[in-house]
Amino acid sequence: MISDNGKGFDVHQIFSRKNPSSGMGLINIQERIINYDGKFKIESAPNKGTVLVVEIPNKKSLWKTKNI
C-alpha cells in the first residue's frame, strides 16, 4: 500500500479513456498487475490524497525466465 496526502484526482476520469493521454501510466500498471493474477486498487478524490493498493501473487510459474 502506498498513500499520500497530495492533491488527489478523480479516479473515474483517469480510467474513462475519454482523454487517452491522461493516466496511461496507471492504466498500464493495472493491466500488467492483472496479467499476473494480481489486484490493483486506487482510492483518490480531488484534494483528498491517494491510496494505491497492489497485490501480486508469489507464484513461481510467474517468475520463470526464458533462455535466449
PDB file of N, CA, C, O and CB in Angstrom:
ATOM      1  N   MET A   1       0.841  -1.166   0.000  1.00  0.00           N
ATOM      2  CA  MET A   1       0.000   0.000   0.000  1.00  0.00           C
ATOM      3  C   MET A   1       0.894   1.239   0.000  1.00  0.00           C
ATOM      4  O   MET A   1       1.883   1.319   0.729  1.00  0.00           O
ATOM      5  CB  MET A   1      -0.962  -0.008   1.215  1.00  0.00           C
ATOM      6  N   ILE A   2       0.522   2.184  -0.826  1.00  0.00           N
ATOM      7  CA  ILE A   2       1.202   3.471  -0.902  1.00  0.00           C
ATOM      8  C   ILE A   2       0.138   4.543  -0.724  1.00  0.00           C
ATOM      9  O   ILE A   2      -0.924   4.474  -1.343  1.00  0.00           O
ATOM     10  CB  ILE A   2       1.984   3.645  -2.264  1.00  0.00           C
ATOM     11  N   SER A   3       0.414   5.527   0.111  1.00  0.00           N
ATOM     12  CA  SER A   3      -0.574   6.592   0.295  1.00  0.00           C
ATOM     13  C   SER A   3       0.123   7.939   0.409  1.00  0.00           C
ATOM     14  O   SER A   3       1.291   8.027   0.789  1.00  0.00           O
ATOM     15  CB  SER A   3      -1.437   6.329   1.547  1.00  0.00           C
ATOM     16  N   ASP A   4      -0.615   8.976   0.072  1.00  0.00           N
ATOM     17  CA  ASP A   4      -0.113  10.330   0.257  1.00  0.00           C
ATOM     18  C   ASP A   4      -1.273  11.261   0.601  1.00  0.00           C
ATOM     19  O   ASP A   4      -2.440  10.873   0.545  1.00  0.00           O
ATOM     20  CB  ASP A   4       0.628  10.822  -1.012  1.00  0.00           C
ATOM     21  N   ASN A   5      -0.935  12.463   0.949  1.00  0.00           N
ATOM     22  CA  ASN A   5      -1.966  13.455   1.260  1.00  0.00           C
ATOM     23  C   ASN A   5      -1.895  14.612   0.262  1.00  0.00           C
ATOM     24  O   ASN A   5      -2.148  15.765   0.608  1.00  0.00           O
ATOM     25  CB  ASN A   5      -1.803  13.981   2.713  1.00  0.00           C
ATOM     26  N   GLY A   6      -1.546  14.280  -0.983  1.00  0.00           N
ATOM     27  CA  GLY A   6      -1.418  15.286  -2.038  1.00  0.00           C
ATOM     28  C   GLY A   6      -2.758  15.770  -2.555  1.00  0.00           C
ATOM     29  O   GLY A   6      -3.780  15.667  -1.876  1.00  0.00           O
ATOM     30  N   LYS A   7      -2.735  16.304  -3.781  1.00  0.00           N
ATOM     31  CA  LYS A   7      -3.944  16.934  -4.320  1.00  0.00           C
ATOM     32  C   LYS A   7      -4.985  15.941  -4.807  1.00  0.00           C
ATOM     33  O   LYS A   7      -6.133  16.327  -5.028  1.00  0.00           O
ATOM     34  CB  LYS A   7      -3.578  17.845  -5.446  1.00  0.00           C
ATOM     35  N   GLY A   8      -4.625  14.671  -4.983  1.00  0.00           N
ATOM     36  CA  GLY A   8      -5.589  13.654  -5.399  1.00  0.00           C
ATOM     37  C   GLY A   8      -6.113  13.888  -6.804  1.00  0.00           C
ATOM     38  O   GLY A   8      -5.701  14.833  -7.476  1.00  0.00           O
ATOM     39  N   PHE A   9      -7.026  13.023  -7.249  1.00  0.00           N
ATOM     40  CA  PHE A   9      -7.607  13.131  -8.584  1.00  0.00           C
ATOM     41  C   PHE A   9      -8.882  12.317  -8.644  1.00  0.00           C
ATOM     42  O   PHE A   9      -9.178  11.534  -7.742  1.00  0.00           O
ATOM     43  CB  PHE A   9      -6.610  12.661  -9.665  1.00  0.00           C
ATOM     44  N   ASP A  10      -9.633  12.511  -9.715  1.00  0.00           N
ATOM     45  CA  ASP A  10     -10.870  11.766  -9.939  1.00  0.00           C
ATOM     46  C   ASP A  10     -10.518  10.442 -10.611  1.00  0.00           C
ATOM     47  O   ASP A  10     -10.160  10.423 -11.789  1.00  0.00           O
ATOM     48  CB  ASP A  10     -11.881  12.589 -10.810  1.00  0.00           C
ATOM     49  N   VAL A  11     -10.614   9.352  -9.888  1.00  0.00           N
ATOM     50  CA  VAL A  11     -10.223   8.030 -10.394  1.00  0.00           C
ATOM     51  C   VAL A  11     -11.031   7.654 -11.630  1.00  0.00           C
ATOM     52  O   VAL A  11     -10.473   7.121 -12.589  1.00  0.00           O
ATOM     53  CB  VAL A  11     -10.406   6.963  -9.305  1.00  0.00           C
ATOM     54  N   HIS A  12     -12.313   7.919 -11.625  1.00  0.00           N
ATOM     55  CA  HIS A  12     -13.168   7.547 -12.757  1.00  0.00           C
ATOM     56  C   HIS A  12     -12.747   8.263 -14.034  1.00  0.00           C
ATOM     57  O   HIS A  12     -12.844   7.695 -15.122  1.00  0.00           O
ATOM     58  CB  HIS A  12     -14.631   7.864 -12.444  1.00  0.00           C
ATOM     59  N   GLN A  13     -12.284   9.493 -13.912  1.00  0.00           N
ATOM     60  CA  GLN A  13     -11.847  10.246 -15.081  1.00  0.00           C
ATOM     61  C   GLN A  13     -10.563   9.648 -15.653  1.00  0.00           C
ATOM     62  O   GLN A  13     -10.405   9.590 -16.872  1.00  0.00           O
ATOM     63  CB  GLN A  13     -11.636  11.726 -14.720  1.00  0.00           C
ATOM     64  N   ILE A  14      -9.660   9.211 -14.811  1.00  0.00           N
ATOM     65  CA  ILE A  14      -8.396   8.635 -15.275  1.00  0.00           C
ATOM     66  C   ILE A  14      -8.643   7.368 -16.087  1.00  0.00           C
ATOM     67  O   ILE A  14      -7.997   7.160 -17.114  1.00  0.00           O
ATOM     68  CB  ILE A  14      -7.474   8.327 -14.084  1.00  0.00           C
ATOM     69  N   PHE A  15      -9.564   6.524 -15.643  1.00  0.00           N
ATOM     70  CA  PHE A  15      -9.795   5.238 -16.301  1.00  0.00           C
ATOM     71  C   PHE A  15     -10.906   5.274 -17.348  1.00  0.00           C
ATOM     72  O   PHE A  15     -11.284   4.226 -17.872  1.00  0.00           O
ATOM     73  CB  PHE A  15     -10.124   4.203 -15.271  1.00  0.00           C
ATOM     74  N   SER A  16     -11.435   6.452 -17.663  1.00  0.00           N
ATOM     75  CA  SER A  16     -12.552   6.526 -18.609  1.00  0.00           C
ATOM     76  C   SER A  16     -12.119   6.406 -20.064  1.00  0.00           C
ATOM     77  O   SER A  16     -12.941   6.073 -20.918  1.00  0.00           O
ATOM     78  CB  SER A  16     -13.293   7.819 -18.420  1.00  0.00           C
ATOM     79  N   ARG A  17     -10.865   6.665 -20.368  1.00  0.00           N
ATOM     80  CA  ARG A  17     -10.311   6.637 -21.728  1.00  0.00           C
ATOM     81  C   ARG A  17     -10.913   7.707 -22.637  1.00  0.00           C
ATOM     82  O   ARG A  17     -10.676   7.683 -23.845  1.00  0.00           O
ATOM     83  CB  ARG A  17     -10.534   5.271 -22.345  1.00  0.00           C
ATOM     84  N   LYS A  18     -11.678   8.635 -22.092  1.00  0.00           N
ATOM     85  CA  LYS A  18     -12.161   9.761 -22.899  1.00  0.00           C
ATOM     86  C   LYS A  18     -11.002  10.659 -23.288  1.00  0.00           C
ATOM     87  O   LYS A  18     -10.995  11.256 -24.365  1.00  0.00           O
ATOM     88  CB  LYS A  18     -13.228  10.571 -22.133  1.00  0.00           C
ATOM     89  N   ASN A  19     -10.032  10.746 -22.410  1.00  0.00           N
ATOM     90  CA  ASN A  19      -8.823  11.508 -22.687  1.00  0.00           C
ATOM     91  C   ASN A  19      -7.668  10.516 -22.703  1.00  0.00           C
ATOM     92  O   ASN A  19      -7.083  10.246 -21.654  1.00  0.00           O
ATOM     93  CB  ASN A  19      -8.594  12.653 -21.623  1.00  0.00           C
ATOM     94  N   PRO A  20      -7.321   9.962 -23.878  1.00  0.00           N
ATOM     95  CA  PRO A  20      -6.343   8.873 -23.943  1.00  0.00           C
ATOM     96  C   PRO A  20      -4.955   9.221 -23.430  1.00  0.00           C
ATOM     97  O   PRO A  20      -4.186   8.318 -23.101  1.00  0.00           O
ATOM     98  CB  PRO A  20      -6.227   8.411 -25.336  1.00  0.00           C
ATOM     99  N   SER A  21      -4.610  10.493 -23.353  1.00  0.00           N
ATOM    100  CA  SER A  21      -3.279  10.850 -22.862  1.00  0.00           C
ATOM    101  C   SER A  21      -3.244  11.002 -21.346  1.00  0.00           C
ATOM    102  O   SER A  21      -2.175  11.223 -20.776  1.00  0.00           O
ATOM    103  CB  SER A  21      -2.814  12.137 -23.514  1.00  0.00           C
ATOM    104  N   SER A  22      -4.371  10.890 -20.694  1.00  0.00           N
ATOM    105  CA  SER A  22      -4.453  11.093 -19.252  1.00  0.00           C
ATOM    106  C   SER A  22      -4.440   9.764 -18.509  1.00  0.00           C
ATOM    107  O   SER A  22      -5.279   8.899 -18.763  1.00  0.00           O
ATOM    108  CB  SER A  22      -5.710  11.881 -18.895  1.00  0.00           C
ATOM    109  N   GLY A  23      -3.492   9.603 -17.595  1.00  0.00           N
ATOM    110  CA  GLY A  23      -3.492   8.432 -16.734  1.00  0.00           C
ATOM    111  C   GLY A  23      -3.022   7.146 -17.374  1.00  0.00           C
ATOM    112  O   GLY A  23      -3.244   6.073 -16.813  1.00  0.00           O
ATOM    113  N   MET A  24      -2.380   7.212 -18.529  1.00  0.00           N
ATOM    114  CA  MET A  24      -1.960   5.984 -19.206  1.00  0.00           C
ATOM    115  C   MET A  24      -0.977   5.179 -18.365  1.00  0.00           C
ATOM    116  O   MET A  24      -0.961   3.951 -18.448  1.00  0.00           O
ATOM    117  CB  MET A  24      -1.335   6.316 -20.551  1.00  0.00           C
ATOM    118  N   GLY A  25      -0.166   5.841 -17.568  1.00  0.00           N
ATOM    119  CA  GLY A  25       0.770   5.116 -16.721  1.00  0.00           C
ATOM    120  C   GLY A  25       0.050   4.214 -15.736  1.00  0.00           C
ATOM    121  O   GLY A  25       0.446   3.063 -15.550  1.00  0.00           O
ATOM    122  N   LEU A  26      -0.992   4.713 -15.107  1.00  0.00           N
ATOM    123  CA  LEU A  26      -1.764   3.908 -14.161  1.00  0.00           C
ATOM    124  C   LEU A  26      -2.506   2.784 -14.871  1.00  0.00           C
ATOM    125  O   LEU A  26      -2.600   1.675 -14.345  1.00  0.00           O
ATOM    126  CB  LEU A  26      -2.753   4.786 -13.397  1.00  0.00           C
ATOM    127  N   ILE A  27      -3.034   3.058 -16.057  1.00  0.00           N
ATOM    128  CA  ILE A  27      -3.726   2.019 -16.821  1.00  0.00           C
ATOM    129  C   ILE A  27      -2.751   0.908 -17.196  1.00  0.00           C
ATOM    130  O   ILE A  27      -3.092  -0.271 -17.094  1.00  0.00           O
ATOM    131  CB  ILE A  27      -4.378   2.616 -18.091  1.00  0.00           C
ATOM    132  N   ASN A  28      -1.545   1.266 -17.627  1.00  0.00           N
ATOM    133  CA  ASN A  28      -0.539   0.258 -17.977  1.00  0.00           C
ATOM    134  C   ASN A  28      -0.134  -0.570 -16.768  1.00  0.00           C
ATOM    135  O   ASN A  28       0.021  -1.787 -16.873  1.00  0.00           O
ATOM    136  CB  ASN A  28       0.692   0.926 -18.583  1.00  0.00           C
ATOM    137  N   ILE A  29       0.038   0.069 -15.635  1.00  0.00           N
ATOM    138  CA  ILE A  29       0.384  -0.661 -14.415  1.00  0.00           C
ATOM    139  C   ILE A  29      -0.737  -1.625 -14.049  1.00  0.00           C
ATOM    140  O   ILE A  29      -0.481  -2.784 -13.723  1.00  0.00           O
ATOM    141  CB  ILE A  29       0.657   0.316 -13.248  1.00  0.00           C
ATOM    142  N   GLN A  30      -1.973  -1.152 -14.103  1.00  0.00           N
ATOM    143  CA  GLN A  30      -3.119  -2.001 -13.778  1.00  0.00           C
ATOM    144  C   GLN A  30      -3.162  -3.224 -14.691  1.00  0.00           C
ATOM    145  O   GLN A  30      -3.363  -4.339 -14.211  1.00  0.00           O
ATOM    146  CB  GLN A  30      -4.430  -1.204 -13.896  1.00  0.00           C
ATOM    147  N   GLU A  31      -2.979  -3.038 -15.987  1.00  0.00           N
ATOM    148  CA  GLU A  31      -3.027  -4.155 -16.933  1.00  0.00           C
ATOM    149  C   GLU A  31      -1.925  -5.170 -16.658  1.00  0.00           C
ATOM    150  O   GLU A  31      -2.162  -6.376 -16.736  1.00  0.00           O
ATOM    151  CB  GLU A  31      -2.911  -3.642 -18.364  1.00  0.00           C
ATOM    152  N   ARG A  32      -0.732  -4.702 -16.340  1.00  0.00           N
ATOM    153  CA  ARG A  32       0.376  -5.622 -16.044  1.00  0.00           C
ATOM    154  C   ARG A  32       0.100  -6.431 -14.773  1.00  0.00           C
ATOM    155  O   ARG A  32       0.346  -7.637 -14.736  1.00  0.00           O
ATOM    156  CB  ARG A  32       1.698  -4.839 -15.893  1.00  0.00           C
ATOM    157  N   ILE A  33      -0.400  -5.778 -13.755  1.00  0.00           N
ATOM    158  CA  ILE A  33      -0.691  -6.475 -12.498  1.00  0.00           C
ATOM    159  C   ILE A  33      -1.783  -7.516 -12.707  1.00  0.00           C
ATOM    160  O   ILE A  33      -1.682  -8.626 -12.184  1.00  0.00           O
ATOM    161  CB  ILE A  33      -1.113  -5.474 -11.405  1.00  0.00           C
ATOM    162  N   ILE A  34      -2.819  -7.179 -13.457  1.00  0.00           N
ATOM    163  CA  ILE A  34      -3.893  -8.130 -13.745  1.00  0.00           C
ATOM    164  C   ILE A  34      -3.356  -9.318 -14.535  1.00  0.00           C
ATOM    165  O   ILE A  34      -3.803 -10.445 -14.322  1.00  0.00           O
ATOM    166  CB  ILE A  34      -5.031  -7.444 -14.522  1.00  0.00           C
ATOM    167  N   ASN A  35      -2.404  -9.090 -15.445  1.00  0.00           N
ATOM    168  CA  ASN A  35      -1.794 -10.190 -16.203  1.00  0.00           C
ATOM    169  C   ASN A  35      -1.075 -11.184 -15.298  1.00  0.00           C
ATOM    170  O   ASN A  35      -0.913 -12.349 -15.663  1.00  0.00           O
ATOM    171  CB  ASN A  35      -0.818  -9.638 -17.230  1.00  0.00           C
ATOM    172  N   TYR A  36      -0.645 -10.737 -14.126  1.00  0.00           N
ATOM    173  CA  TYR A  36       0.000 -11.616 -13.149  1.00  0.00           C
ATOM    174  C   TYR A  36      -0.988 -12.110 -12.095  1.00  0.00           C
ATOM    175  O   TYR A  36      -0.585 -12.515 -11.004  1.00  0.00           O
ATOM    176  CB  TYR A  36       1.159 -10.890 -12.473  1.00  0.00           C
ATOM    177  N   ASP A  37      -2.278 -12.075 -12.420  1.00  0.00           N
ATOM    178  CA  ASP A  37      -3.336 -12.505 -11.494  1.00  0.00           C
ATOM    179  C   ASP A  37      -3.339 -11.687 -10.205  1.00  0.00           C
ATOM    180  O   ASP A  37      -3.711 -12.188  -9.144  1.00  0.00           O
ATOM    181  CB  ASP A  37      -3.172 -13.983 -11.160  1.00  0.00           C
ATOM    182  N   GLY A  38      -2.925 -10.439 -10.305  1.00  0.00           N
ATOM    183  CA  GLY A  38      -2.873  -9.577  -9.133  1.00  0.00           C
ATOM    184  C   GLY A  38      -4.081  -8.669  -9.026  1.00  0.00           C
ATOM    185  O   GLY A  38      -5.016  -8.738  -9.824  1.00  0.00           O
ATOM    186  N   LYS A  39      -4.032  -7.824  -8.024  1.00  0.00           N
ATOM    187  CA  LYS A  39      -5.107  -6.865  -7.773  1.00  0.00           C
ATOM    188  C   LYS A  39      -4.507  -5.466  -7.684  1.00  0.00           C
ATOM    189  O   LYS A  39      -3.420  -5.271  -7.141  1.00  0.00           O
ATOM    190  CB  LYS A  39      -5.887  -7.219  -6.466  1.00  0.00           C
ATOM    191  N   PHE A  40      -5.230  -4.512  -8.223  1.00  0.00           N
ATOM    192  CA  PHE A  40      -4.782  -3.120  -8.251  1.00  0.00           C
ATOM    193  C   PHE A  40      -5.969  -2.241  -7.886  1.00  0.00           C
ATOM    194  O   PHE A  40      -7.003  -2.284  -8.552  1.00  0.00           O
ATOM    195  CB  PHE A  40      -4.197  -2.729  -9.657  1.00  0.00           C
ATOM    196  N   LYS A  41      -5.828  -1.451  -6.842  1.00  0.00           N
ATOM    197  CA  LYS A  41      -6.937  -0.616  -6.384  1.00  0.00           C
ATOM    198  C   LYS A  41      -6.425   0.795  -6.110  1.00  0.00           C
ATOM    199  O   LYS A  41      -5.373   0.985  -5.499  1.00  0.00           O
ATOM    200  CB  LYS A  41      -7.601  -1.218  -5.110  1.00  0.00           C
ATOM    201  N   ILE A  42      -7.184   1.768  -6.571  1.00  0.00           N
ATOM    202  CA  ILE A  42      -6.853   3.172  -6.317  1.00  0.00           C
ATOM    203  C   ILE A  42      -8.032   3.821  -5.609  1.00  0.00           C
ATOM    204  O   ILE A  42      -9.181   3.689  -6.029  1.00  0.00           O
ATOM    205  CB  ILE A  42      -6.510   3.929  -7.644  1.00  0.00           C
ATOM    206  N   GLU A  43      -7.726   4.519  -4.537  1.00  0.00           N
ATOM    207  CA  GLU A  43      -8.719   5.346  -3.853  1.00  0.00           C
ATOM    208  C   GLU A  43      -8.169   6.767  -3.860  1.00  0.00           C
ATOM    209  O   GLU A  43      -7.091   7.028  -3.326  1.00  0.00           O
ATOM    210  CB  GLU A  43      -9.011   4.833  -2.373  1.00  0.00           C
ATOM    211  N   SER A  44      -8.912   7.673  -4.463  1.00  0.00           N
ATOM    212  CA  SER A  44      -8.471   9.055  -4.527  1.00  0.00           C
ATOM    213  C   SER A  44      -9.664   9.952  -4.799  1.00  0.00           C
ATOM    214  O   SER A  44     -10.688   9.502  -5.312  1.00  0.00           O
ATOM    215  CB  SER A  44      -7.389   9.241  -5.607  1.00  0.00           C
ATOM    216  N   ALA A  45      -9.528  11.194  -4.461  1.00  0.00           N
ATOM    217  CA  ALA A  45     -10.521  12.220  -4.765  1.00  0.00           C
ATOM    218  C   ALA A  45      -9.793  13.560  -4.761  1.00  0.00           C
ATOM    219  O   ALA A  45      -8.816  13.732  -4.032  1.00  0.00           O
ATOM    220  CB  ALA A  45     -11.721  12.205  -3.729  1.00  0.00           C
ATOM    221  N   PRO A  46     -10.256  14.499  -5.561  1.00  0.00           N
ATOM    222  CA  PRO A  46      -9.611  15.809  -5.572  1.00  0.00           C
ATOM    223  C   PRO A  46      -9.485  16.392  -4.162  1.00  0.00           C
ATOM    224  O   PRO A  46     -10.445  16.408  -3.391  1.00  0.00           O
ATOM    225  CB  PRO A  46     -10.393  16.770  -6.465  1.00  0.00           C
ATOM    226  N   ASN A  47      -8.293  16.862  -3.851  1.00  0.00           N
ATOM    227  CA  ASN A  47      -7.957  17.479  -2.558  1.00  0.00           C
ATOM    228  C   ASN A  47      -8.045  16.519  -1.377  1.00  0.00           C
ATOM    229  O   ASN A  47      -8.151  16.963  -0.234  1.00  0.00           O
ATOM    230  CB  ASN A  47      -8.867  18.644  -2.305  1.00  0.00           C
ATOM    231  N   LYS A  48      -8.002  15.204  -1.632  1.00  0.00           N
ATOM    232  CA  LYS A  48      -8.121  14.223  -0.547  1.00  0.00           C
ATOM    233  C   LYS A  48      -6.946  13.249  -0.482  1.00  0.00           C
ATOM    234  O   LYS A  48      -6.937  12.375   0.385  1.00  0.00           O
ATOM    235  CB  LYS A  48      -9.402  13.445  -0.705  1.00  0.00           C
ATOM    236  N   GLY A  49      -5.965  13.365  -1.359  1.00  0.00           N
ATOM    237  CA  GLY A  49      -4.859  12.424  -1.359  1.00  0.00           C
ATOM    238  C   GLY A  49      -5.198  11.163  -2.134  1.00  0.00           C
ATOM    239  O   GLY A  49      -6.271  11.049  -2.727  1.00  0.00           O
ATOM    240  N   THR A  50      -4.261  10.215  -2.120  1.00  0.00           N
ATOM    241  CA  THR A  50      -4.405   8.994  -2.913  1.00  0.00           C
ATOM    242  C   THR A  50      -3.883   7.799  -2.137  1.00  0.00           C
ATOM    243  O   THR A  50      -2.902   7.905  -1.400  1.00  0.00           O
ATOM    244  CB  THR A  50      -3.667   9.122  -4.255  1.00  0.00           C
ATOM    245  N   VAL A  51      -4.546   6.659  -2.309  1.00  0.00           N
ATOM    246  CA  VAL A  51      -4.088   5.385  -1.756  1.00  0.00           C
ATOM    247  C   VAL A  51      -4.042   4.387  -2.904  1.00  0.00           C
ATOM    248  O   VAL A  51      -5.033   4.207  -3.612  1.00  0.00           O
ATOM    249  CB  VAL A  51      -5.027   4.879  -0.588  1.00  0.00           C
ATOM    250  N   LEU A  52      -2.895   3.737  -3.093  1.00  0.00           N
ATOM    251  CA  LEU A  52      -2.740   2.670  -4.081  1.00  0.00           C
ATOM    252  C   LEU A  52      -2.512   1.369  -3.334  1.00  0.00           C
ATOM    253  O   LEU A  52      -1.681   1.302  -2.429  1.00  0.00           O
ATOM    254  CB  LEU A  52      -1.561   2.965  -5.069  1.00  0.00           C
ATOM    255  N   VAL A  53      -3.250   0.338  -3.714  1.00  0.00           N
ATOM    256  CA  VAL A  53      -3.071  -0.987  -3.128  1.00  0.00           C
ATOM    257  C   VAL A  53      -2.762  -1.946  -4.269  1.00  0.00           C
ATOM    258  O   VAL A  53      -3.535  -2.057  -5.220  1.00  0.00           O
ATOM    259  CB  VAL A  53      -4.346  -1.447  -2.317  1.00  0.00           C
ATOM    260  N   VAL A  54      -1.634  -2.634  -4.174  1.00  0.00           N
ATOM    261  CA  VAL A  54      -1.209  -3.578  -5.205  1.00  0.00           C
ATOM    262  C   VAL A  54      -0.941  -4.918  -4.543  1.00  0.00           C
ATOM    263  O   VAL A  54      -0.227  -4.995  -3.543  1.00  0.00           O
ATOM    264  CB  VAL A  54       0.058  -3.065  -5.964  1.00  0.00           C
ATOM    265  N   GLU A  55      -1.521  -5.976  -5.107  1.00  0.00           N
ATOM    266  CA  GLU A  55      -1.263  -7.338  -4.641  1.00  0.00           C
ATOM    267  C   GLU A  55      -0.859  -8.170  -5.846  1.00  0.00           C
ATOM    268  O   GLU A  55      -1.582  -8.229  -6.841  1.00  0.00           O
ATOM    269  CB  GLU A  55      -2.516  -7.952  -3.921  1.00  0.00           C
ATOM    270  N   ILE A  56       0.306  -8.817  -5.751  1.00  0.00           N
ATOM    271  CA  ILE A  56       0.777  -9.711  -6.807  1.00  0.00           C
ATOM    272  C   ILE A  56       1.079 -11.048  -6.149  1.00  0.00           C
ATOM    273  O   ILE A  56       1.877 -11.108  -5.213  1.00  0.00           O
ATOM    274  CB  ILE A  56       2.047  -9.130  -7.552  1.00  0.00           C
ATOM    275  N   PRO A  57       0.452 -12.129  -6.625  1.00  0.00           N
ATOM    276  CA  PRO A  57       0.697 -13.429  -6.008  1.00  0.00           C
ATOM    277  C   PRO A  57       2.138 -13.881  -6.240  1.00  0.00           C
ATOM    278  O   PRO A  57       2.738 -13.587  -7.274  1.00  0.00           O
ATOM    279  CB  PRO A  57      -0.280 -14.475  -6.560  1.00  0.00           C
ATOM    280  N   ASN A  58       2.667 -14.584  -5.279  1.00  0.00           N
ATOM    281  CA  ASN A  58       4.029 -15.093  -5.377  1.00  0.00           C
ATOM    282  C   ASN A  58       3.984 -16.515  -5.927  1.00  0.00           C
ATOM    283  O   ASN A  58       4.137 -17.485  -5.185  1.00  0.00           O
ATOM    284  CB  ASN A  58       4.744 -15.052  -3.995  1.00  0.00           C
ATOM    285  N   LYS A  59       3.774 -16.623  -7.228  1.00  0.00           N
ATOM    286  CA  LYS A  59       3.715 -17.923  -7.890  1.00  0.00           C
ATOM    287  C   LYS A  59       4.993 -18.125  -8.685  1.00  0.00           C
ATOM    288  O   LYS A  59       5.357 -17.283  -9.505  1.00  0.00           O
ATOM    289  CB  LYS A  59       2.467 -18.031  -8.811  1.00  0.00           C
ATOM    290  N   LYS A  60       5.667 -19.224  -8.449  1.00  0.00           N
ATOM    291  CA  LYS A  60       6.914 -19.483  -9.160  1.00  0.00           C
ATOM    292  C   LYS A  60       6.715 -19.492 -10.670  1.00  0.00           C
ATOM    293  O   LYS A  60       7.610 -19.081 -11.410  1.00  0.00           O
ATOM    294  CB  LYS A  60       7.505 -20.805  -8.712  1.00  0.00           C
ATOM    295  N   SER A  61       5.567 -19.949 -11.136  1.00  0.00           N
ATOM    296  CA  SER A  61       5.328 -20.014 -12.576  1.00  0.00           C
ATOM    297  C   SER A  61       5.312 -18.627 -13.218  1.00  0.00           C
ATOM    298  O   SER A  61       5.563 -18.504 -14.417  1.00  0.00           O
ATOM    299  CB  SER A  61       4.013 -20.725 -12.854  1.00  0.00           C
ATOM    300  N   LEU A  62       5.027 -17.602 -12.457  1.00  0.00           N
ATOM    301  CA  LEU A  62       5.002 -16.247 -12.996  1.00  0.00           C
ATOM    302  C   LEU A  62       6.393 -15.661 -13.170  1.00  0.00           C
ATOM    303  O   LEU A  62       6.581 -14.726 -13.947  1.00  0.00           O
ATOM    304  CB  LEU A  62       4.189 -15.355 -12.102  1.00  0.00           C
ATOM    305  N   TRP A  63       7.365 -16.203 -12.455  1.00  0.00           N
ATOM    306  CA  TRP A  63       8.688 -15.595 -12.424  1.00  0.00           C
ATOM    307  C   TRP A  63       9.726 -16.351 -13.243  1.00  0.00           C
ATOM    308  O   TRP A  63      10.913 -16.032 -13.169  1.00  0.00           O
ATOM    309  CB  TRP A  63       9.156 -15.491 -11.012  1.00  0.00           C
ATOM    310  N   LYS A  64       9.313 -17.333 -14.013  1.00  0.00           N
ATOM    311  CA  LYS A  64      10.271 -18.081 -14.824  1.00  0.00           C
ATOM    312  C   LYS A  64      10.868 -17.168 -15.887  1.00  0.00           C
ATOM    313  O   LYS A  64      10.178 -16.330 -16.468  1.00  0.00           O
ATOM    314  CB  LYS A  64       9.598 -19.310 -15.480  1.00  0.00           C
ATOM    315  N   THR A  65      12.147 -17.345 -16.127  1.00  0.00           N
ATOM    316  CA  THR A  65      12.816 -16.577 -17.176  1.00  0.00           C
ATOM    317  C   THR A  65      13.073 -17.480 -18.369  1.00  0.00           C
ATOM    318  O   THR A  65      13.132 -18.703 -18.242  1.00  0.00           O
ATOM    319  CB  THR A  65      14.144 -15.962 -16.659  1.00  0.00           C
ATOM    320  N   LYS A  66      13.221 -16.871 -19.505  1.00  0.00           N
ATOM    321  CA  LYS A  66      13.486 -17.624 -20.727  1.00  0.00           C
ATOM    322  C   LYS A  66      14.963 -17.542 -21.058  1.00  0.00           C
ATOM    323  O   LYS A  66      15.588 -16.494 -20.900  1.00  0.00           O
ATOM    324  CB  LYS A  66      12.635 -17.097 -21.904  1.00  0.00           C
ATOM    325  N   ASN A  67      15.513 -18.647 -21.515  1.00  0.00           N
ATOM    326  CA  ASN A  67      16.889 -18.641 -22.002  1.00  0.00           C
ATOM    327  C   ASN A  67      16.899 -18.100 -23.421  1.00  0.00           C
ATOM    328  O   ASN A  67      16.082 -18.488 -24.255  1.00  0.00           O
ATOM    329  CB  ASN A  67      17.517 -20.065 -21.946  1.00  0.00           C
ATOM    330  N   ILE A  68      17.823 -17.210 -23.676  1.00  0.00           N
ATOM    331  CA  ILE A  68      17.908 -16.633 -25.024  1.00  0.00           C
ATOM    332  C   ILE A  68      19.122 -17.182 -25.730  1.00  0.00           C
ATOM    333  O   ILE A  68      19.382 -16.825 -26.880  1.00  0.00           O
ATOM    334  CB  ILE A  68      17.969 -15.090 -24.971  1.00  0.00           C
TER     335      ILE A  68
END
